[in-house]
Coordinates of C-alpha atoms (C1' of nucleotides) in Angstrom, one line a residue:
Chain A
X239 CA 27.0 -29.0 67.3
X240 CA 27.5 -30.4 63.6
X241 CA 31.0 -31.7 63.1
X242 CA 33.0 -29.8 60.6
X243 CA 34.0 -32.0 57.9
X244 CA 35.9 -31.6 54.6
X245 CA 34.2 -29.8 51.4
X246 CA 32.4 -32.0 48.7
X247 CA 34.8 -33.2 46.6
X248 CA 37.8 -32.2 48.1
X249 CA 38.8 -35.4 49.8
X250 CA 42.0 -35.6 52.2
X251 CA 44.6 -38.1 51.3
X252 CA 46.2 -40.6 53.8
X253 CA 49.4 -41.8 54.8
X254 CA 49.3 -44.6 52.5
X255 CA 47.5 -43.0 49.7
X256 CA 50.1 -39.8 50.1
X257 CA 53.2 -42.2 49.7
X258 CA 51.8 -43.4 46.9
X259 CA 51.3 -40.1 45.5
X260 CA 54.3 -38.8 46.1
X261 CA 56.0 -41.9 44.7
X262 CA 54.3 -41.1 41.0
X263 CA 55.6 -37.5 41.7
X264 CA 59.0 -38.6 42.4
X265 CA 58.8 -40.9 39.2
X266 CA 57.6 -37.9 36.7
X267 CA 60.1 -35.4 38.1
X268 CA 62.6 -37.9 37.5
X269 CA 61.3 -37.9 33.7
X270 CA 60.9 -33.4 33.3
X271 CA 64.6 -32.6 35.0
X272 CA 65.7 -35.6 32.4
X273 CA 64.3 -33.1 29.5
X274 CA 65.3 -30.3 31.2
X275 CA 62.1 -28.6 31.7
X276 CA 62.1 -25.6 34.3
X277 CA 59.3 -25.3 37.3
X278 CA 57.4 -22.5 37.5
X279 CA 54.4 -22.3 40.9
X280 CA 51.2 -19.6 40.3
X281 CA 48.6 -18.6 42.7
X282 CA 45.7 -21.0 43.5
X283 CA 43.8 -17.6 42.2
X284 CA 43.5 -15.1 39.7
X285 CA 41.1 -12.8 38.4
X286 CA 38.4 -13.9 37.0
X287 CA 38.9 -12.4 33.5
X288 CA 41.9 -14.3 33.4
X289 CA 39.8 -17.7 32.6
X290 CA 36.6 -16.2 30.8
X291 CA 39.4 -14.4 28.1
X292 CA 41.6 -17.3 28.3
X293 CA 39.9 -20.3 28.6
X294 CA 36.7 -19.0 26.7
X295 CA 33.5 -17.7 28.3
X296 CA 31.4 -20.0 25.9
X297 CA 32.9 -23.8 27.3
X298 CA 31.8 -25.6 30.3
X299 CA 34.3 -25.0 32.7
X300 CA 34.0 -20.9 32.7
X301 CA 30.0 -21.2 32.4
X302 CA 29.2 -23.4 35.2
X303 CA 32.0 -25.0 37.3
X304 CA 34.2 -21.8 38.5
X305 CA 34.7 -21.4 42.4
X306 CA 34.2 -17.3 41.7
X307 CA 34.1 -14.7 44.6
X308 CA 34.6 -11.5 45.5
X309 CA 37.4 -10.5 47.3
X310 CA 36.9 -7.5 50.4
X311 CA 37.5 -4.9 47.6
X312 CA 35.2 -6.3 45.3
X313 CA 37.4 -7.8 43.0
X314 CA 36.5 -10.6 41.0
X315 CA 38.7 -13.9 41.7
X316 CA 38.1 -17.1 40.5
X317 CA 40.3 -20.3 41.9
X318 CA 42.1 -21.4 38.7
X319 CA 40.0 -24.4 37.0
X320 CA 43.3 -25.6 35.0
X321 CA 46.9 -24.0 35.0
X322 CA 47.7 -22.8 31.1
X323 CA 45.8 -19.3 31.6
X324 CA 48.3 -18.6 34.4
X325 CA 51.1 -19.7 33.3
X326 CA 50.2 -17.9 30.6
X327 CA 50.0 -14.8 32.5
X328 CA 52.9 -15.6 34.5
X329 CA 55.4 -15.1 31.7
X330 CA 53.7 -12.6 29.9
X331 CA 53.7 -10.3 32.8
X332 CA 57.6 -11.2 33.7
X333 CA 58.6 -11.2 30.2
X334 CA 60.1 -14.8 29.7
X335 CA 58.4 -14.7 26.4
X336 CA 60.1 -12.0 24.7
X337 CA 62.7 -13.3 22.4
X338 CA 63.2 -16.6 23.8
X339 CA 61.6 -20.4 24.3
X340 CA 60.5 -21.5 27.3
X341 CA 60.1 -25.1 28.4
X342 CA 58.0 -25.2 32.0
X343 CA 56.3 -27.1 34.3
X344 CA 54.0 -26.8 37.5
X345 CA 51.7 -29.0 39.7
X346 CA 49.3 -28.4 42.6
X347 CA 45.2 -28.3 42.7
X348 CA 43.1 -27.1 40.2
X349 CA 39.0 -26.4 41.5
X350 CA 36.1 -27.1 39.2
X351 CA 32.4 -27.5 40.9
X352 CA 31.4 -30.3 39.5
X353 CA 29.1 -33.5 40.7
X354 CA 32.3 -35.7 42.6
X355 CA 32.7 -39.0 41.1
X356 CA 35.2 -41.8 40.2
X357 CA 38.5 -39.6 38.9
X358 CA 36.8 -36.7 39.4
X359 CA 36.7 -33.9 42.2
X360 CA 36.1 -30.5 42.8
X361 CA 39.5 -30.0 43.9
X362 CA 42.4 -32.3 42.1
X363 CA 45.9 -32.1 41.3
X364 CA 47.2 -31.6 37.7
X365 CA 51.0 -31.5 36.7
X366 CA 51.0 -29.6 34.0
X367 CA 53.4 -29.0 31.1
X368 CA 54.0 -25.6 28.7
X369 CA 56.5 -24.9 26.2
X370 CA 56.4 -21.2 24.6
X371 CA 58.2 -19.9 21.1
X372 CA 58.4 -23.2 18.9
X373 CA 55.4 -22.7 16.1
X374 CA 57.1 -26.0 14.2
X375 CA 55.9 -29.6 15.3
X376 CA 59.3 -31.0 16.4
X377 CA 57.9 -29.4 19.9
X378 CA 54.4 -31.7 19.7
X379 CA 56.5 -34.4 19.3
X380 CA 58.4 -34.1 22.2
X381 CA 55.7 -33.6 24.5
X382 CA 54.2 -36.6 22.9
X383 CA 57.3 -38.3 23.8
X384 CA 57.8 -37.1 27.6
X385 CA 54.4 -38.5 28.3
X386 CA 55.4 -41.6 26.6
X387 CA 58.6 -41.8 28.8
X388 CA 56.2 -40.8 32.2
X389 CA 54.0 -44.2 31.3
X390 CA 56.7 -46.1 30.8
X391 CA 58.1 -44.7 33.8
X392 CA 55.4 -45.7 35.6
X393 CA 54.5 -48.7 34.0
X394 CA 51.5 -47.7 32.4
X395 CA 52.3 -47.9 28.9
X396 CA 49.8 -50.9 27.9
X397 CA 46.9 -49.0 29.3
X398 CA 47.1 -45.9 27.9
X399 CA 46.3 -45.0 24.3
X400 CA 47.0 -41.6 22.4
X401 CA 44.1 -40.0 20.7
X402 CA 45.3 -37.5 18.7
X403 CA 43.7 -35.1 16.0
X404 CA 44.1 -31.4 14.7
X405 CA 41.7 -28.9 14.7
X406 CA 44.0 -26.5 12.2
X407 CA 44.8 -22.9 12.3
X408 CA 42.5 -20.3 13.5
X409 CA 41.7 -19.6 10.1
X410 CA 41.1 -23.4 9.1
X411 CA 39.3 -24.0 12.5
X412 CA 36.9 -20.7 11.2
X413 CA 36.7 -22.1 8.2
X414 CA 35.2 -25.1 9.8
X415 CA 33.0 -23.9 12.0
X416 CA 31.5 -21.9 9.4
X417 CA 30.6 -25.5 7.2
X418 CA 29.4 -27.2 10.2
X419 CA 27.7 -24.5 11.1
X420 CA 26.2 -24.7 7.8
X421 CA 25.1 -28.4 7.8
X422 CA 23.5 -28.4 11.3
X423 CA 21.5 -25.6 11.2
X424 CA 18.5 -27.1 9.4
X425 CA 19.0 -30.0 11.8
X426 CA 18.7 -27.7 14.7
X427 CA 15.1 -29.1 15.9
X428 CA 16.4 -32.9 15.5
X429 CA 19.4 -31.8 18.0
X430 CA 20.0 -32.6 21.5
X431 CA 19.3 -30.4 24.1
X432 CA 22.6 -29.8 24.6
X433 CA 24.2 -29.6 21.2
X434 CA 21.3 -27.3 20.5
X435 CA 22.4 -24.9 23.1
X436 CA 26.0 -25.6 21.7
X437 CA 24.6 -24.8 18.1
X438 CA 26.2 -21.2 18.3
X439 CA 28.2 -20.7 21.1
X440 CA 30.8 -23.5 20.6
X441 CA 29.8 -25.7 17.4
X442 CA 32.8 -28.1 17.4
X443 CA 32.0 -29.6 20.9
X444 CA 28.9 -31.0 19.2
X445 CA 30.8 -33.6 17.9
X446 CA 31.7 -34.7 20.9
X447 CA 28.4 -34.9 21.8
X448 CA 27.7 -39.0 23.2
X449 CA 23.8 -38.7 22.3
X450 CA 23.2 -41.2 19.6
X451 CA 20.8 -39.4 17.6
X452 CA 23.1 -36.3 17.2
X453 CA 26.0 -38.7 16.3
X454 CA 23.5 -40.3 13.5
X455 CA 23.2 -36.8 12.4
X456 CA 27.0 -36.1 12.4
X457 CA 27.4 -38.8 10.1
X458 CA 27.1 -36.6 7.0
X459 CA 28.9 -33.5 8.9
X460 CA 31.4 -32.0 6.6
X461 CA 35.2 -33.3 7.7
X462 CA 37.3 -31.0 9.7
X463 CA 40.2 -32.2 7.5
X464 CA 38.9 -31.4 4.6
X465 CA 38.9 -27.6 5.7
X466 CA 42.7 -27.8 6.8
X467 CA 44.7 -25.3 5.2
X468 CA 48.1 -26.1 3.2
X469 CA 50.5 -25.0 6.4
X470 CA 48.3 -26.9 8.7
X471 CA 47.9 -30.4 6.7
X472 CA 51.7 -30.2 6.9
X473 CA 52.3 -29.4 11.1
X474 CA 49.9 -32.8 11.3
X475 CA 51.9 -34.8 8.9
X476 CA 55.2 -33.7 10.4
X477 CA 54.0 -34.7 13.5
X478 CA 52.8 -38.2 12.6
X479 CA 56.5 -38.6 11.2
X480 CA 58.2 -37.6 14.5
X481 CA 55.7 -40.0 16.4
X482 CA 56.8 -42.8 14.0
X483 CA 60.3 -42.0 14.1
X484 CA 59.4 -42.2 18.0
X485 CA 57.6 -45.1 17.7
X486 CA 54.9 -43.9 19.5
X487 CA 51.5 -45.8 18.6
X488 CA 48.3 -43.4 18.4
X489 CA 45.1 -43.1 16.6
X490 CA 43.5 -40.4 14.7
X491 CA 40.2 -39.5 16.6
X492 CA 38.7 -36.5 14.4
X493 CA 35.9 -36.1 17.3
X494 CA 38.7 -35.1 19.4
X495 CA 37.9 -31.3 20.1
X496 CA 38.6 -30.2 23.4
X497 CA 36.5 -28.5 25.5
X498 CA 38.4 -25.2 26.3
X499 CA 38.8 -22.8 23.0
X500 CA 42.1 -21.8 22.5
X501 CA 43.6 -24.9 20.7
X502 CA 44.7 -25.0 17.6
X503 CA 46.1 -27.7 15.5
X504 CA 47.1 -30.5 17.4
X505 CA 44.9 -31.5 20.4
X506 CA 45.3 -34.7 22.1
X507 CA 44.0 -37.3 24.9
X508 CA 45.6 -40.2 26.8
X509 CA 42.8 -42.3 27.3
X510 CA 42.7 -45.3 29.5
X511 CA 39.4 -48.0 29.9
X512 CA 40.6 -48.9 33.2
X513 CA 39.2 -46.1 35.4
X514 CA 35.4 -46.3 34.2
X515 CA 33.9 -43.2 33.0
X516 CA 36.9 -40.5 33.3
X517 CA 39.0 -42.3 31.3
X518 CA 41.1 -39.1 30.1
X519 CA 44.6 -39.0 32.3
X520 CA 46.1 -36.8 30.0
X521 CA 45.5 -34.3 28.0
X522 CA 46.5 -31.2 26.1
X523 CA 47.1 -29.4 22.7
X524 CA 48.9 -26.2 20.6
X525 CA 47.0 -22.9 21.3
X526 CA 49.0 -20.7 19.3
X527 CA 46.2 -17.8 19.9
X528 CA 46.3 -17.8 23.6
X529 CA 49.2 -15.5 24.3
X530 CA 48.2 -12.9 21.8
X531 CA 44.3 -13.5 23.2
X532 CA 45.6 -12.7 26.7
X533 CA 47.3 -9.2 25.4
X534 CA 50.8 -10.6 24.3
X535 CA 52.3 -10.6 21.3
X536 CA 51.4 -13.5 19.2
X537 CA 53.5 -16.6 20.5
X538 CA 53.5 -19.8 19.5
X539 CA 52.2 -22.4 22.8
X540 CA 51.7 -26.1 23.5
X541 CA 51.1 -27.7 26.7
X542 CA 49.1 -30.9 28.2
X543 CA 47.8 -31.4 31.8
X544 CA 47.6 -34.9 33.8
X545 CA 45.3 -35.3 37.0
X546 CA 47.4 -37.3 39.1
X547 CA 44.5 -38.8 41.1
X548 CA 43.1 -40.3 37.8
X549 CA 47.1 -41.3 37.1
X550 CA 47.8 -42.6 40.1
X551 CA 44.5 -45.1 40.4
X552 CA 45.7 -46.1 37.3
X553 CA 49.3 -47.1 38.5
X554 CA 47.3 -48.7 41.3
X555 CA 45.6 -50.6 39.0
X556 CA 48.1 -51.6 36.1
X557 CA 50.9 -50.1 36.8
X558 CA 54.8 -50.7 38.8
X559 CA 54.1 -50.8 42.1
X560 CA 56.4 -48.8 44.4
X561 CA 59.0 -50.5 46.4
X562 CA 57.8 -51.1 49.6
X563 CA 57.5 -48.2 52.3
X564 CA 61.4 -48.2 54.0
X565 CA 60.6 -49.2 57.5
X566 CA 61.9 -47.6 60.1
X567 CA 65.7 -49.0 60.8
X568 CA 65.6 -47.9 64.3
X569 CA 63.7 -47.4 67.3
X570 CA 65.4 -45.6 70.4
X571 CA 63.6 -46.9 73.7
X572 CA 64.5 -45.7 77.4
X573 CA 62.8 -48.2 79.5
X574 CA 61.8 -45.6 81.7
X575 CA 60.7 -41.6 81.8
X576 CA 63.7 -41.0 83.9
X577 CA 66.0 -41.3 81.1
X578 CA 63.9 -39.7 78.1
X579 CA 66.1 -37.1 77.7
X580 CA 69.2 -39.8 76.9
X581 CA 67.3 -41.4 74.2
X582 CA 66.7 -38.1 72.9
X583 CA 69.7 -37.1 72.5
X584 CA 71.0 -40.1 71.1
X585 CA 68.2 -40.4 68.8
X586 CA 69.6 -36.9 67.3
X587 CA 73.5 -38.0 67.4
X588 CA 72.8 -41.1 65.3
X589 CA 70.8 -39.1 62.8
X590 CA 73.7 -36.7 62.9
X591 CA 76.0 -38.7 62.0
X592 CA 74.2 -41.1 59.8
X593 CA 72.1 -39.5 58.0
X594 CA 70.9 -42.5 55.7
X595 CA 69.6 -44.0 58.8
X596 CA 65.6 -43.8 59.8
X597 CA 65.4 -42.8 63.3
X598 CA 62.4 -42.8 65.5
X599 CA 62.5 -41.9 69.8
X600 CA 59.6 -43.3 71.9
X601 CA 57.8 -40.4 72.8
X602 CA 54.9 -42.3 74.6
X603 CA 55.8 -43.2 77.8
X604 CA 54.2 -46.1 79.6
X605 CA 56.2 -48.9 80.9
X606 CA 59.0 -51.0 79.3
X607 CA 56.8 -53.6 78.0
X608 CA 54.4 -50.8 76.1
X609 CA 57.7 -49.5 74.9
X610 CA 58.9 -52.6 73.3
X611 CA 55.4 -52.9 72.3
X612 CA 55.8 -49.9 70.1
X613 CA 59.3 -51.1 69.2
X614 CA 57.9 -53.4 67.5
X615 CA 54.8 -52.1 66.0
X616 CA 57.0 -49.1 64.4
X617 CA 58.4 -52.0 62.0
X618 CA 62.1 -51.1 63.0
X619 CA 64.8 -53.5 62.7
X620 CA 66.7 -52.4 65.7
X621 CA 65.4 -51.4 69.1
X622 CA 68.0 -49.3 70.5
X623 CA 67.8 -49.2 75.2
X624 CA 68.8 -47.3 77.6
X625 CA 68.6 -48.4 80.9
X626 CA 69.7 -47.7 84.1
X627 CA 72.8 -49.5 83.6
X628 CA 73.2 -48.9 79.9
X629 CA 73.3 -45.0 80.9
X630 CA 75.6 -45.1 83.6
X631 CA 78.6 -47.4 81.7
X632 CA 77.8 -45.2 78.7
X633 CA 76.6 -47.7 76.7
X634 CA 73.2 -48.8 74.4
X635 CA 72.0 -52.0 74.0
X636 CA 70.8 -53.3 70.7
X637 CA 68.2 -55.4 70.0
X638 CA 67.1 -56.8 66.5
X639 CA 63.6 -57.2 65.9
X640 CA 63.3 -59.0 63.1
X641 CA 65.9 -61.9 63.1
X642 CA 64.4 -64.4 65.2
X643 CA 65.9 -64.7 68.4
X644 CA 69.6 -63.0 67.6
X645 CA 71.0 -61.9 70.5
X646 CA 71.0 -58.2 72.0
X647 CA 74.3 -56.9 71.9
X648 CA 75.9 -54.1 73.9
X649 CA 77.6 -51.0 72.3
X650 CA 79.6 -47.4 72.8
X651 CA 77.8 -45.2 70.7
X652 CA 81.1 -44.2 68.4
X653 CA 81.3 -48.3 68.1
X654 CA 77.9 -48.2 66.6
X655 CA 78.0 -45.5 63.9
X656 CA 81.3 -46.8 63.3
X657 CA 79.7 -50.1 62.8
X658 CA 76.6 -49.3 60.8
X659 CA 78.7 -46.5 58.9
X660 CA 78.7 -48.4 55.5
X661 CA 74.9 -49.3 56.2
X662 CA 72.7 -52.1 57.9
X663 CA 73.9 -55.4 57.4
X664 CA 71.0 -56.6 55.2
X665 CA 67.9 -58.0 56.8
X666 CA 68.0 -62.3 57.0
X667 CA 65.5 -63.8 55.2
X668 CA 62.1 -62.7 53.8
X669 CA 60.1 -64.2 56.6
X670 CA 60.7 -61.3 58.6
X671 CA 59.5 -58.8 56.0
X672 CA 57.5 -56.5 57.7
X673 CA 55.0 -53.5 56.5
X674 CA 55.6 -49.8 56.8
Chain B
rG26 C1' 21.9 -29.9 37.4
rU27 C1' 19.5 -35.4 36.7
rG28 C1' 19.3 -40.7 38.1
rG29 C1' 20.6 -45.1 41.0
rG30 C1' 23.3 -47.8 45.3
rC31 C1' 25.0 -47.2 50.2
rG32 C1' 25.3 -44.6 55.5
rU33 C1' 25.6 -49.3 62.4
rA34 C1' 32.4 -48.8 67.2
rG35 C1' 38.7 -45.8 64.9
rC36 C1' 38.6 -49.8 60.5
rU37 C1' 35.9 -54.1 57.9
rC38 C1' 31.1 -55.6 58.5
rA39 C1' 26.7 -58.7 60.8
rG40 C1' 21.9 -57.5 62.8
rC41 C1' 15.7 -62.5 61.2
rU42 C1' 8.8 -60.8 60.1
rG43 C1' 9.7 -54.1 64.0
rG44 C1' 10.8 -56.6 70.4
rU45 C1' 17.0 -55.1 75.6
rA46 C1' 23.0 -52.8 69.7
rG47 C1' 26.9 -57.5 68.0
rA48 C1' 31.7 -59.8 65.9
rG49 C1' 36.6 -59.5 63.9
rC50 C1' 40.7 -56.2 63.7
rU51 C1' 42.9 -52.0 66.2
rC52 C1' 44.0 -49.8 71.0
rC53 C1' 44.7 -50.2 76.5
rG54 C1' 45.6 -53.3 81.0
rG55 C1' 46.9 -58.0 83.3
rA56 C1' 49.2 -63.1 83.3
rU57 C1' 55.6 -61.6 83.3
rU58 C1' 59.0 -55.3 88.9
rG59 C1' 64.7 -54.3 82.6
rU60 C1' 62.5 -56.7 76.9
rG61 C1' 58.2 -56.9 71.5
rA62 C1' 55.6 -59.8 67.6
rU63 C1' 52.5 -66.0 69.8
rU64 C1' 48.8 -67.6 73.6
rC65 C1' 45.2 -66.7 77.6
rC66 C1' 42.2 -63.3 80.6
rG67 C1' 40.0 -58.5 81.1
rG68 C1' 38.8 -53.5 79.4
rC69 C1' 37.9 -48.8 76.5
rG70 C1' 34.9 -47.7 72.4
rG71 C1' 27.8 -46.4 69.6
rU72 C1' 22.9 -40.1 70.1
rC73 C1' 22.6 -47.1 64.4
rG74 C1' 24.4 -39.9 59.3
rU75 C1' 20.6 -36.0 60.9
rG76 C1' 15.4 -34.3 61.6
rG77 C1' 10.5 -35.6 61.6
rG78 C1' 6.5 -39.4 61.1
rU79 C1' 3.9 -44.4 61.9
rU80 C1' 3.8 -47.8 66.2
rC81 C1' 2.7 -50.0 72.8
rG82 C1' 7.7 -50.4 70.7
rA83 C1' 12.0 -48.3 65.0
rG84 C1' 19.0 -49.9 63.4
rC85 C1' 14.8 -52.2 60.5
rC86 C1' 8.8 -49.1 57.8
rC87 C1' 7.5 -43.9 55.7
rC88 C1' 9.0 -38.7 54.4
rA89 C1' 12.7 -35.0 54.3
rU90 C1' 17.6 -33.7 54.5
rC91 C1' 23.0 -34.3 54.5
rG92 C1' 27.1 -37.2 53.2
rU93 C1' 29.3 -40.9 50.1
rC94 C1' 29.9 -44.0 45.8
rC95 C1' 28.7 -44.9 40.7
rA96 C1' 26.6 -43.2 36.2
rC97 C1' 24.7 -39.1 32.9
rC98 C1' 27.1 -34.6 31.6
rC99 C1' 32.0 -32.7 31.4
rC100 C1' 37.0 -33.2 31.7
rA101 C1' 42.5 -34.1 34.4

RNA sequence: GUGGGCGUAGCUCAGCUGGUAGAGCUCCGGAUUGUGAUUCCGGCGGUCGUGGGUUCGAGCCCCAUCGUCCACCCCA
């Protein structure tokens, strides 16, 4: 029989690639409860309409790479490809937009079927951040600035650069299509395949397009800034204030469009040239349509999403490493089965009544020498053994692991926690560091 | 969807021009009846990704397929 194994792209992560995760997850919380941001968690799924409406049925993402199915009614569900759509959704339909700001946050996998590569899987994990109800750009800023304070957090901040542009308001971003539009249309036949198909669907993405030729032809393209509006020339040069007064370096990268449709004015990437081809580990922008698009009333909203596998090969790679997994501090050891039940029990008590302490029971019987085996394998400082005698005087022996030849000792248990109540004496020496 | 590299033990990998599947690490046992990490000895572990073909004979050559990695594309 075929062995079941996981889905294409949706890799499992392992112990030492999990506490690394969950390290960069510690690290950014740290950074959102210092801004005070609220958590939020949606459904892996929501109808489908959600994302064509939302995200726009004309970009990539709702054309090609959407796990859709039918549900045993016949519904039409869709596994969200990115989180704003929902969290959209989510405070529309329980009314945290009416009359008020919002600030959230959320994390957990987003699914797009795409080919798997470097930084890039079908299923991944995104934190993701929204704020509702603030149309001026002091809010832009401060996003700009939490991610700022994540990379520094992390370490990160030489490899990551901010590309920023704006793509105006609806009515500039109209007005823009419309004269690009205009220009390429007689080019049509000298397009790309692509960027032909583009043409009238979703014009702007053409100037992302990477195809030489089409960039040649872009040369000459009229300038998106040229079309801004009054109102939206300002919100940009606002924002490019706030970032100085911030000092936070970024570049202006006019081909900077964004593949899903609702952004408006300012859209921006984190870019990094340290993880080969999916270089993006951040990214985000102001969609000040989406609400109203989505049936609200109109709202001002700007958010940004990080995949945390791209960030966290990055921290790999550049960044702070994590202290050193805690090892274990002790291992509880009856020499024999006979006694199992002792250790236990006192592997319980001591986690009771110290609860900084690790604590781990042998649970694999064989005999003692296996058991110290594993003692020492479990990268404890302290074997802790209950014998035969050690069980009848009411006693446990303690043995360090890591400090050469020190001498087991012999203890009542209240003795011990009374002795290791202000902590571990430190460890002696580095020679005896010891993984995991 | 397109292109290229790679699939041999749990892990990292060798395997000559096609001729009886190997090493290191890990794990288990013994040397040592209640004491680990060193050393020595022994052991477990494989449909060589899968299916077909060529051949007296295939881990090796050919075809297909699946997986994986990288790139295009796209994005987090």
């Amino acid at each position: 029989m075929a062995k079941i194994q996981s889905i294409r792209g949706m890799p499992d992560v392992l112990p030492d690639a999990s506490a690394m995760r969950l390290w960069v997850e510690d690290r950014l919380k740290a950074v959102l409860a210092r801004y005070g941001y609220a958590h939020v968690r949606m459904p892996l799924v929501e109808a489908t309409a959600l994302f064509a409406r939302g995200v726009g049925d004309g970009t990539d993402i709702v054309e090609k790479e959407m796990y859709t199915f039918e549900d045993r009614s016949g519904e039409s569900l869709t596994l969200r490809p990115e989180g704003t759509a929902g969290c959209v959704r989510l405070c529309e339909e329980h009314g945290l937009l009416y009359n008020q700001t919002q600030r959230l946050w959320y994390q957990g996998p987003m699914f797009r079927y795409e080919r798997p590569q470097k930084g890039r899987y079908r299923q991944f994990e995104q934190l993701g951040v929204e704020c509702f109800g603030f149309p001026g750009p002091a809010i832009d800023a401060e996003l700009l600035g939490l991610c700022a304070d994540f990379w520094r957090e992390l370490g990160v901040q030489e490899a990551l650069t901010l590309e920023l542009n704006t793509l105006g308001s609806p009515e500039s971003r109209a007005a823009y299509r419309d004269a690009l539009l205009a220009y390429l249309r007689p080019l049509a036949d000298q397009l790309d395949e692509d960027s032909q198909r583009r043409l009238e669907r979703n014009p702007l993405r053409i100037l992302d397009s990477k195809v030489p030729e089409t960039q040649a032809l872009l040369a000459d393209a009229p300038d998106l800034a040229a079309c801004l509006d009054e109102a939206s020339r300002a919100h940009f040069d606002a924002l490019r204030r706030y970032l100085d007064a911030l000092a936070i370096p970024y570049v202006v990268n006019p081909r900077i469009v964004r593949g899903l449709d609702y952004y408006t004015h300012t859209v921006f990437e984190w870019t990094t040239t340290a993880l080969g081809a999916q270089g993006t580990v951040c990214g985000g922008g102001r969609y000040d349509g989406l609400v109203e698009r989505l049936g609200g009333r109109p709202t001002p909203g700007i958010g940004f999403a990080m995949g945390l596998e791209r960030l966290t090969l990055l921290v790999e790679a550049h960044g702070a490493a994590p202290a050193e997994a805690a090892p274990l501090d002790v291992y509880v050891l009856a020499l024999d089965e006979t006694h199992s039940a002792e250790a236990l029990a006192l592997g319980q008590r001591l986690r009771q009544a110290l609860p900084a302490l690790t604590v781990q029971v042998h649970c694999s019987g064989g005999k003692a020498k296996a058991r110290f085996k594993k003692a020492d394998a479990s990268g404890a400082r302290y074997a802790l053994i209950l014998g035969e005698t050690e069980v009848a005087e009411g006693t446990v022996a303690v043995k360090p692991l890591r400090e050469g030849d020190a001498a087991q000792t012999t203890w009542t248990l209240p003795a011990l926690i009374d002795h290791w109540r202000e902590g571990l004496p430190s460890p002696s020496g580095t020679d005896v560091a010891t993984r995991r």
